[in-house]
Short mmCIF file of C-alpha atoms (C1' of nucleotides) in Angstrom, two decimals:
data_model
loop_
_atom_site.label_atom_id
_atom_site.label_comp_id
_atom_site.label_asym_id
_atom_site.label_seq_id
_atom_site.Cartn_x
_atom_site.Cartn_y
_atom_site.Cartn_z
CA UNK A 609 71.49 41.75 5.83
CA UNK A 610 71.19 38.15 4.71
CA UNK A 611 71.79 36.74 1.25
CA UNK A 612 68.96 35.22 -0.74
CA UNK A 613 70.53 31.83 -0.20
CA UNK A 614 70.69 32.21 3.56
CA UNK A 615 67.10 33.34 3.62
CA UNK A 616 65.94 30.34 1.66
CA UNK A 617 67.87 27.97 3.87
CA UNK A 618 66.39 29.51 6.99
CA UNK A 619 62.89 29.28 5.62
CA UNK A 620 63.43 25.64 4.76
CA UNK A 621 64.85 24.84 8.18
CA UNK A 622 62.06 26.66 9.96
CA UNK A 623 59.68 24.24 8.32
CA UNK A 624 62.01 21.30 8.87
CA UNK A 625 61.94 20.35 5.24
CA UNK A 626 64.57 18.42 3.35
CA UNK A 627 66.39 19.77 0.33
CA UNK A 628 64.71 17.24 -1.88
CA UNK A 629 61.25 18.19 -0.66
CA UNK A 630 61.67 21.88 -1.37
CA UNK A 631 63.50 21.17 -4.60
CA UNK A 632 60.59 19.06 -5.78
CA UNK A 633 58.11 21.84 -5.00
CA UNK A 634 60.15 24.49 -6.76
CA UNK A 635 60.91 22.03 -9.54
CA UNK A 636 64.67 22.22 -9.49
CA UNK A 637 67.43 19.71 -8.90
CA UNK A 638 68.25 19.28 -5.23
CA UNK A 639 71.94 19.79 -5.93
CA UNK A 640 71.05 23.13 -7.43
CA UNK A 641 69.03 24.06 -4.38
CA UNK A 642 71.96 23.11 -2.20
CA UNK A 643 74.16 25.43 -4.21
CA UNK A 644 71.64 28.24 -4.14
CA UNK A 645 71.39 28.04 -0.37
CA UNK A 646 75.16 28.27 -0.07
CA UNK A 647 75.37 31.14 -2.57
CA UNK A 648 77.26 29.02 -4.99
CA UNK A 649 74.58 29.59 -7.63
CA UNK A 650 72.11 32.40 -8.09
CA UNK A 651 68.49 31.41 -8.51
CA UNK A 652 66.56 32.90 -11.40
CA UNK A 653 63.99 35.61 -10.79
CA UNK A 654 61.27 33.16 -11.51
CA UNK A 655 62.59 30.67 -8.98
CA UNK A 656 62.68 33.39 -6.36
CA UNK A 657 59.02 34.02 -7.01
CA UNK A 658 58.26 30.36 -6.57
CA UNK A 659 60.20 30.28 -3.30
CA UNK A 660 58.20 33.24 -2.06
CA UNK A 661 54.94 31.60 -2.95
CA UNK A 662 55.89 28.25 -1.49
CA UNK A 663 57.16 29.66 1.78
CA UNK A 664 54.36 32.20 2.05
CA UNK A 665 56.77 35.11 2.02
CA UNK A 666 56.28 38.51 0.44
CA UNK A 667 57.54 38.29 -3.12
CA UNK A 668 59.03 41.76 -3.28
CA UNK A 669 60.91 41.21 -0.07
CA UNK A 670 62.67 38.20 -1.52
CA UNK A 671 63.23 39.97 -4.82
CA UNK A 672 64.98 42.79 -3.02
CA UNK A 673 67.37 40.29 -1.44
CA UNK A 674 67.86 38.63 -4.77
CA UNK A 675 68.57 41.73 -6.80
CA UNK A 676 70.71 43.35 -4.14
CA UNK A 677 72.85 40.21 -4.15
CA UNK A 678 73.20 40.46 -7.89
CA UNK A 679 74.15 44.10 -7.65
CA UNK A 680 76.78 43.41 -5.04
CA UNK A 681 78.10 40.56 -7.12
CA UNK A 682 78.53 42.84 -10.11
CA UNK A 683 81.08 45.05 -8.36
CA UNK A 684 82.18 42.76 -5.55
CA UNK A 685 85.90 43.21 -5.91
CA UNK A 686 86.12 46.58 -7.55
CA UNK A 687 87.89 49.39 -5.84
CA UNK A 688 85.15 51.78 -6.91
CA UNK A 689 82.33 49.49 -5.76
CA UNK A 690 80.78 51.77 -3.17
CA UNK A 691 81.10 54.90 -5.22
CA UNK A 692 79.60 53.18 -8.25
CA UNK A 693 76.71 51.97 -6.12
CA UNK A 694 76.03 55.46 -4.85
CA UNK A 695 76.07 56.92 -8.33
CA UNK A 696 73.85 54.11 -9.57
CA UNK A 697 71.36 54.94 -6.86
CA UNK A 698 71.24 58.54 -8.01
CA UNK A 699 70.75 57.44 -11.58
CA UNK A 700 67.89 55.19 -10.59
CA UNK A 701 66.30 58.01 -8.64
CA UNK A 702 66.60 60.22 -11.67
CA UNK A 703 65.04 57.61 -13.93
CA UNK A 704 62.14 57.10 -11.56
CA UNK A 705 61.50 60.84 -11.40
CA UNK A 706 61.44 61.13 -15.19
CA UNK A 707 58.99 58.27 -15.41
CA UNK A 708 56.48 59.78 -12.99
CA UNK A 709 56.37 63.48 -12.09
CA UNK A 710 56.60 65.15 -15.47
CA UNK A 711 55.57 68.65 -14.33
CA UNK B 534 74.78 62.13 -14.25
CA UNK B 535 75.96 61.08 -17.70
CA UNK B 536 76.31 57.57 -19.04
CA UNK B 537 79.71 56.18 -19.94
CA UNK B 538 78.70 56.39 -23.59
CA UNK B 539 77.75 60.03 -23.40
CA UNK B 540 81.00 60.82 -21.63
CA UNK B 541 83.06 59.10 -24.29
CA UNK B 542 81.23 60.88 -27.07
CA UNK B 543 81.75 64.24 -25.41
CA UNK B 544 85.43 63.59 -24.95
CA UNK B 545 85.76 62.62 -28.57
CA UNK B 546 83.86 65.67 -29.80
CA UNK B 547 85.85 67.99 -27.57
CA UNK B 548 88.91 66.84 -29.45
CA UNK B 549 87.11 66.89 -32.80
CA UNK B 550 88.05 63.33 -33.55
CA UNK B 551 86.24 60.94 -35.82
CA UNK B 552 84.86 57.62 -34.69
CA UNK B 553 87.41 55.79 -36.77
CA UNK B 554 90.29 57.70 -35.25
CA UNK B 555 89.35 56.93 -31.68
CA UNK B 556 88.34 53.40 -32.58
CA UNK B 557 91.78 52.83 -34.07
CA UNK B 558 93.48 54.08 -30.92
CA UNK B 559 91.36 51.96 -28.63
CA UNK B 560 91.61 49.09 -31.06
CA UNK B 561 87.95 48.38 -31.54
CA UNK B 562 85.65 48.42 -34.55
CA UNK B 563 84.26 51.85 -35.28
CA UNK B 564 80.74 50.48 -35.44
CA UNK B 565 81.22 49.18 -31.95
CA UNK B 566 82.43 52.56 -30.76
CA UNK B 567 79.37 54.15 -32.32
CA UNK B 568 77.21 51.74 -30.38
CA UNK B 569 79.08 52.28 -27.16
CA UNK B 570 78.64 56.03 -27.45
CA UNK B 571 74.92 55.57 -27.93
CA UNK B 572 74.65 53.09 -25.05
CA UNK B 573 73.68 50.34 -27.39
CA UNK B 574 76.65 48.29 -26.24
CA UNK B 575 78.60 48.33 -23.02
CA UNK B 576 82.35 48.63 -23.31
CA UNK B 577 84.49 46.17 -21.38
CA UNK B 578 86.33 47.27 -18.26
CA UNK B 579 89.57 47.11 -20.14
CA UNK B 580 88.28 49.32 -22.92
CA UNK B 581 87.17 51.87 -20.37
CA UNK B 582 90.70 51.96 -19.04
CA UNK B 583 92.03 52.54 -22.53
CA UNK B 584 89.55 55.37 -23.08
CA UNK B 585 90.69 56.98 -19.85
CA UNK B 586 94.31 56.75 -20.83
CA UNK B 587 93.73 57.99 -24.36
CA UNK B 588 91.61 60.95 -23.34
CA UNK B 589 93.77 61.75 -20.34
CA UNK B 590 90.91 61.26 -17.92
CA UNK B 591 91.06 59.81 -14.43
CA UNK B 592 90.58 56.07 -14.74
CA UNK B 593 88.51 55.62 -11.60
CA UNK B 594 86.20 58.42 -12.61
CA UNK B 595 85.34 56.63 -15.84
CA UNK B 596 85.11 53.29 -14.08
CA UNK B 597 82.54 54.71 -11.70
CA UNK B 598 80.41 55.79 -14.66
CA UNK B 599 80.88 52.43 -16.25
CA UNK B 600 80.00 50.30 -13.26
CA UNK B 601 77.12 52.49 -12.18
CA UNK B 602 75.67 52.07 -15.65
CA UNK B 603 76.01 48.33 -15.34
CA UNK B 604 74.34 48.38 -11.95
CA UNK B 605 71.44 50.43 -13.23
CA UNK B 606 71.11 48.14 -16.20
CA UNK B 607 70.82 45.12 -13.94
CA UNK B 608 67.62 46.37 -12.31
CA UNK B 609 66.47 48.96 -14.84
CA UNK B 610 62.88 47.87 -15.13
CA UNK B 611 62.32 46.18 -11.82
CA UNK B 612 59.75 47.51 -9.46
CA UNK B 613 62.13 46.99 -6.56
CA UNK B 614 65.07 48.66 -8.30
CA UNK B 615 65.63 51.49 -5.87
CA UNK B 616 65.10 49.42 -2.78
CA UNK B 617 67.45 46.74 -4.07
CA UNK B 618 70.07 49.37 -4.79
CA UNK B 619 69.81 50.74 -1.27
CA UNK B 620 70.14 47.32 0.27
CA UNK B 621 73.06 46.54 -2.02
CA UNK B 622 74.79 49.67 -0.84
CA UNK B 623 74.42 48.56 2.76
CA UNK B 624 75.77 45.14 1.91
CA UNK B 625 78.78 46.69 0.20
CA UNK B 626 79.41 48.88 3.20
CA UNK B 627 79.25 45.86 5.41
CA UNK B 628 81.69 43.93 3.24
CA UNK B 629 84.13 46.83 3.20
CA UNK B 630 84.00 47.09 6.98
CA UNK B 631 84.70 43.39 7.40
CA UNK B 632 87.65 43.65 5.06
CA UNK B 633 89.32 46.48 6.91
CA UNK B 634 88.53 47.38 10.50
CA UNK B 635 88.77 44.07 12.26
CA UNK B 636 89.04 45.82 15.66
"C1'" DA C 904 81.51 -1.46 11.50
"C1'" DT C 905 77.84 -1.12 8.12
"C1'" DT C 906 73.98 0.86 6.44
"C1'" DT C 907 71.07 4.61 5.57
"C1'" DG C 908 69.69 9.18 4.54
"C1'" DA C 909 70.87 14.07 3.83
"C1'" DC C 910 73.65 17.02 1.85
"C1'" DT C 911 77.75 18.52 -0.96
"C1'" DT C 912 81.16 18.51 -4.66
"C1'" DG C 913 82.97 18.65 -9.10
"C1'" DA C 914 83.04 17.97 -13.89
"C1'" DC C 915 80.47 18.75 -17.57
"C1'" DA C 916 76.33 20.06 -20.61
"C1'" DA C 917 73.07 23.37 -21.94
"C1'" DT C 918 71.42 27.74 -22.08
"C1'" DT C 919 71.46 32.53 -22.09
"C1'" DA C 920 73.59 36.85 -22.55
"C1'" DA C 921 77.05 39.80 -24.02
"C1'" DT C 922 80.57 41.50 -27.12
"C1'" DG C 923 82.50 41.97 -31.74
"C1'" DT C 924 82.37 42.08 -37.01
"C1'" DC C 925 80.94 43.05 -41.54
"C1'" DC C 926 78.62 45.41 -44.85
"C1'" DA C 927 74.92 48.07 -46.46
"C1'" DA C 928 72.06 52.06 -45.63
"C1'" DA C 929 71.40 56.58 -43.92
"C1'" DA C 930 72.87 61.16 -42.78
"C1'" DA C 931 75.73 64.84 -43.03
"C1'" DT C 932 79.23 67.69 -45.46
"C1'" DA C 933 81.61 69.63 -49.11
"C1'" DT D 1414 76.08 64.75 -56.41
"C1'" DA D 1415 80.25 62.85 -54.58
"C1'" DT D 1416 82.52 61.96 -50.50
"C1'" DT D 1417 82.89 61.05 -45.79
"C1'" DT D 1418 80.98 59.93 -41.39
"C1'" DT D 1419 77.87 57.62 -38.75
"C1'" DT D 1420 74.36 54.18 -37.86
"C1'" DG D 1421 71.59 49.75 -38.29
"C1'" DG D 1422 71.02 45.10 -38.42
"C1'" DA D 1423 72.15 40.38 -39.08
"C1'" DC D 1424 75.24 37.26 -37.76
"C1'" DA D 1425 79.48 35.17 -35.43
"C1'" DT D 1426 82.08 34.68 -31.43
"C1'" DT D 1427 82.97 34.52 -26.86
"C1'" DA D 1428 81.88 34.67 -22.08
"C1'" DA D 1429 79.03 33.89 -18.20
"C1'" DT D 1430 75.41 31.50 -15.94
"C1'" DT D 1431 72.40 27.94 -14.87
"C1'" DG D 1432 71.35 23.07 -14.68
"C1'" DT D 1433 72.44 17.95 -14.40
"C1'" DC D 1434 74.41 13.76 -12.98
"C1'" DA D 1435 77.06 10.70 -10.45
"C1'" DA D 1436 80.13 10.09 -7.01
"C1'" DG D 1437 81.62 11.60 -2.51
"C1'" DT D 1438 81.35 13.06 2.48
"C1'" DC D 1439 79.37 13.11 6.85
"C1'" DA D 1440 76.47 11.93 10.76
"C1'" DA D 1441 73.15 9.15 12.99
"C1'" DA D 1442 71.23 4.80 13.79
"C1'" DT D 1443 71.43 0.07 14.24
#
DNA sequence: ATTTGACTTGACAATTAATGTCCAAAAATA
DNA sequence: TATTTTTGGACATTAATTGTCAAGTCAAAT
């Protein structure tokens, strides 16, 4: 249940790399990477893909962390957060069904 | 499983009101209301509250529709949409637990 | 104690995304 | 066809997010 930032930091530490080294690879400012790792800034989708590639991690796995963080962020301090999330899930399910199984 | 826009349109039609009449009450441009009803624009949270009050609907009920729409929108055409939503729900649950039951 | 290297912080700039407005065009209604 | 309602689209405005830079903190090493 880790945030995208925590995951990235762990991956970096596992490889004993410095912020500036990873930042250079991903082509972002090291201050920005620092903020991303501490969840002070969200990376972009494209950056997440680059992290996945660089660290040899499954892209979709990281994208799930990334998007779930964004979703949580959207309703973080709303009273109806959980309910909204549950309804959203149903809506997504419905959309997916319409897309595929027409029958 | 209706969108916030559809709900608002239905409420307006049930009362046989014109766009301009409701728009005036809510204090928004009627073109904007038209767009909101057709999901071409999202209302703001505050506008949703005003709709609820004006139509005599439960505020939280409308807010759930509103936020769930926003959540869906965030991941609408992502492959990992459903998975991300499920993980987000778990994260929300976790956050709620931390907030309350400290045990 | 000073220097060095890694990381963090904060103010600000730049970019991107969303909402809001106006007016003309379309559609519906009388 | 005249009138009224609704919609479309371009543009303005505002808000939110990401990105940058320079200075600051902290710890380890010397």
